[in-house]
Coordinates of C-alpha atoms in Angstrom, one line a residue:
X4 CA 28.5 23.2 4.5
X5 CA 25.0 24.5 3.9
X6 CA 25.6 24.4 -0.1
X7 CA 26.6 20.8 0.2
X8 CA 23.5 20.2 2.0
X9 CA 21.5 22.0 -0.9
X10 CA 23.5 20.0 -3.5
X11 CA 22.7 16.7 -1.6
X12 CA 18.9 17.3 -1.5
X13 CA 18.2 16.9 -5.5
X14 CA 20.6 13.8 -5.5
X15 CA 18.5 12.1 -2.8
X16 CA 15.2 13.3 -4.3
X17 CA 16.1 11.9 -7.5
X18 CA 17.5 8.4 -6.1
X19 CA 14.2 8.2 -4.1
X20 CA 12.3 8.9 -7.3
X21 CA 14.2 6.1 -9.1
X22 CA 13.6 3.8 -6.4
X23 CA 9.9 4.3 -6.1
X24 CA 9.5 4.1 -9.9
X25 CA 11.4 0.8 -10.1
X26 CA 9.6 -0.5 -7.1
X27 CA 6.3 0.5 -8.7
X28 CA 7.3 -1.5 -11.7
X29 CA 8.1 -4.5 -9.9
X30 CA 5.0 -4.5 -8.0
X31 CA 2.9 -3.9 -10.9
X32 CA 4.7 -6.8 -13.0
X33 CA 4.6 -9.3 -10.1
X34 CA 0.8 -8.4 -9.7
X35 CA 0.0 -8.9 -13.2
X36 CA 2.0 -12.0 -13.6
X37 CA 1.3 -13.7 -10.4
X38 CA -2.5 -13.1 -10.3
X39 CA -3.2 -13.2 -14.2
X40 CA -5.2 -16.5 -13.5
X41 CA -7.1 -15.1 -10.8
X42 CA -8.3 -11.7 -12.0
X43 CA -11.8 -11.6 -13.4
X44 CA -10.5 -10.1 -16.8
X45 CA -7.6 -8.2 -18.4
X46 CA -8.9 -4.9 -17.1
X47 CA -9.3 -6.3 -13.8
X48 CA -5.8 -7.3 -13.8
X49 CA -4.4 -4.0 -14.6
X50 CA -6.6 -2.5 -12.0
X51 CA -5.0 -5.0 -9.6
X52 CA -1.7 -3.8 -10.8
X53 CA -2.6 -0.2 -9.9
X54 CA -3.6 -1.3 -6.6
X55 CA -0.5 -2.8 -6.0
X56 CA 1.6 0.2 -7.3
X57 CA -0.5 2.4 -5.0
X58 CA 0.4 0.0 -1.9
X59 CA 4.2 0.0 -2.9
X60 CA 4.2 4.0 -3.1
X61 CA 2.4 4.3 0.1
X62 CA 4.8 1.9 2.1
X63 CA 8.2 2.7 0.4
X64 CA 9.6 5.5 2.5
X65 CA 13.0 7.2 3.2
X66 CA 14.0 4.7 6.0
X67 CA 13.4 0.8 6.8
X68 CA 11.7 1.7 10.2
X69 CA 9.3 4.2 8.5
X70 CA 8.5 1.6 5.5
X71 CA 7.7 -0.8 8.1
X72 CA 5.4 1.5 9.9
X73 CA 3.8 2.4 6.8
X74 CA 3.4 -1.2 5.8
X75 CA 1.6 -1.9 9.2
X76 CA -0.7 1.0 8.6
X77 CA -1.4 0.2 5.0
X78 CA -2.5 -3.4 5.9
X79 CA -4.6 -2.5 8.7
X80 CA -6.4 -0.1 6.7
X81 CA -6.7 -2.8 3.9
X82 CA -8.1 -5.5 6.4
X83 CA -10.7 -3.0 7.6
X84 CA -11.9 -2.4 4.0
X85 CA -11.8 -5.9 3.1
X86 CA -14.0 -7.0 6.1
X87 CA -16.4 -4.4 5.5
X88 CA -16.6 -4.6 1.7
X89 CA -16.7 -8.4 1.5
X90 CA -19.5 -8.6 4.4
X91 CA -21.5 -6.0 2.4
X92 CA -21.1 -7.3 -1.0
X93 CA -21.9 -10.8 -0.2
X94 CA -25.3 -9.8 0.8
X95 CA -26.0 -6.6 -1.3
X96 CA -25.1 -4.8 -4.5
X97 CA -23.3 -1.8 -4.7
X98 CA -25.4 1.2 -3.8
X99 CA -24.2 4.8 -3.2
X100 CA -25.8 4.7 0.4
X101 CA -23.8 1.6 0.9
X102 CA -20.7 3.2 -0.3
X103 CA -21.3 6.1 2.0
X104 CA -22.0 3.9 5.1
X105 CA -18.8 1.8 4.6
X106 CA -16.5 4.9 4.0
X107 CA -18.0 6.1 7.4
X108 CA -17.5 2.9 9.1
X109 CA -14.1 2.5 7.7
X110 CA -12.7 5.9 9.2
X111 CA -14.6 4.9 12.4
X112 CA -13.0 1.5 13.1
X113 CA -9.4 2.6 12.7
X114 CA -10.0 5.6 14.9
X115 CA -11.7 3.3 17.7
X116 CA -8.8 0.7 17.6
X117 CA -6.2 3.3 18.1
X118 CA -5.0 3.4 14.4
X119 CA -5.7 7.0 13.2
X120 CA -2.9 6.5 10.5
X121 CA -5.2 3.9 8.8
X122 CA -8.5 6.0 8.6
X123 CA -8.0 7.7 5.4
X124 CA -6.4 4.9 3.8
X125 CA -9.2 2.5 4.9
X126 CA -11.8 4.8 3.5
X127 CA -9.8 5.5 0.0
X128 CA -9.5 1.3 -0.2
X129 CA -13.2 1.0 0.5
X130 CA -14.0 3.3 -2.0
X131 CA -12.0 1.6 -4.6
X132 CA -13.2 -1.7 -4.0
X133 CA -16.9 -0.6 -3.8
X134 CA -16.6 1.4 -7.3
X135 CA -14.9 -1.6 -9.0
X136 CA -17.5 -3.8 -7.6
X137 CA -20.2 -1.4 -9.3
X138 CA -18.5 -2.2 -12.6
X139 CA -19.0 -5.9 -12.4
X140 CA -21.9 -6.6 -10.3
X141 CA -22.2 -10.3 -10.9
X142 CA -19.0 -11.1 -9.1
X143 CA -18.9 -8.1 -7.0
X144 CA -18.0 -10.1 -3.7
X145 CA -14.7 -11.3 -5.2
X146 CA -13.6 -7.6 -5.4
X147 CA -12.3 -7.3 -1.7
X148 CA -10.6 -10.6 -2.0
X149 CA -8.8 -9.5 -5.1
X150 CA -7.8 -6.1 -4.0
X151 CA -6.5 -7.6 -0.8
X152 CA -4.2 -9.7 -2.6
X153 CA -3.1 -7.1 -4.9
X154 CA -2.3 -4.9 -1.8
X155 CA -0.2 -7.7 -0.1
X156 CA 1.8 -7.9 -3.1
X157 CA 2.4 -4.1 -3.3
X158 CA 3.2 -3.9 0.3
X159 CA 5.5 -6.8 0.3
X160 CA 7.4 -5.4 -2.7
X161 CA 7.6 -2.0 -1.0
X162 CA 9.0 -3.5 2.3
X163 CA 11.4 -5.7 0.4
X164 CA 12.8 -2.7 -1.6
X165 CA 13.1 -0.7 1.6
X166 CA 14.8 -3.5 3.6
X167 CA 17.6 -4.2 0.4
X168 CA 18.0 -0.5 0.3
X169 CA 18.7 -0.5 4.2
X170 CA 21.0 -3.3 3.8
X171 CA 22.9 -1.7 0.7
X172 CA 23.3 1.5 2.9
X173 CA 24.7 -0.3 5.8
X174 CA 27.2 -1.7 3.2
X175 CA 28.2 1.7 2.1
X176 CA 28.5 3.1 5.9
X177 CA 30.7 0.0 6.8
X178 CA 27.8 -1.7 8.8
X179 CA 26.8 1.5 10.6
X180 CA 23.4 2.9 10.6
X181 CA 22.7 6.5 10.1
X182 CA 21.8 8.6 13.2
X183 CA 18.5 9.6 11.1
X184 CA 17.0 6.2 11.2
X185 CA 15.4 6.6 14.6
X186 CA 15.4 4.4 17.7
X187 CA 17.6 1.7 15.9
X188 CA 20.2 3.9 15.1
X189 CA 23.7 3.4 16.7
X190 CA 24.5 5.9 19.5
X191 CA 26.6 9.0 18.7
X192 CA 30.2 9.0 19.4

């Protein structure tokens, strides 16, 4: 029995890796295609694709329930970062001290509102937005809006793939959920 489990682990890991890779391709393609007329440049479009892929990777987990939880945490963090960066960049240009201040506030807000899963992600999102804004200072205020849109596409792609895989998995199991899916799993017996 133990040998069967050891053989199953690499197959599950391979399956998960392929799924994450294909979902990342989907979110990148969707972002650079859908947002092509909105991104500020060709390079900005590629950056948007990267942000979408990161969101997809962050969201796509081994179960639908875990993916939905990760999607909520990712969007919470992104909204905090979006609001802070947009308010700052609408008034001031990028500055390293502004970056430091916004990163600190990005960690503080999720912690204060009871979303500790979003603290690090909000700080990373804020850092990306602020540094990218420093590269195109004339239209820096647009960066939070664009990165929010890119992230929404990536999160949506990740959740869609997670739900699709869950439905496929239910079909393979004859409509029954695995006991490892958490509170929504069928009771044993």
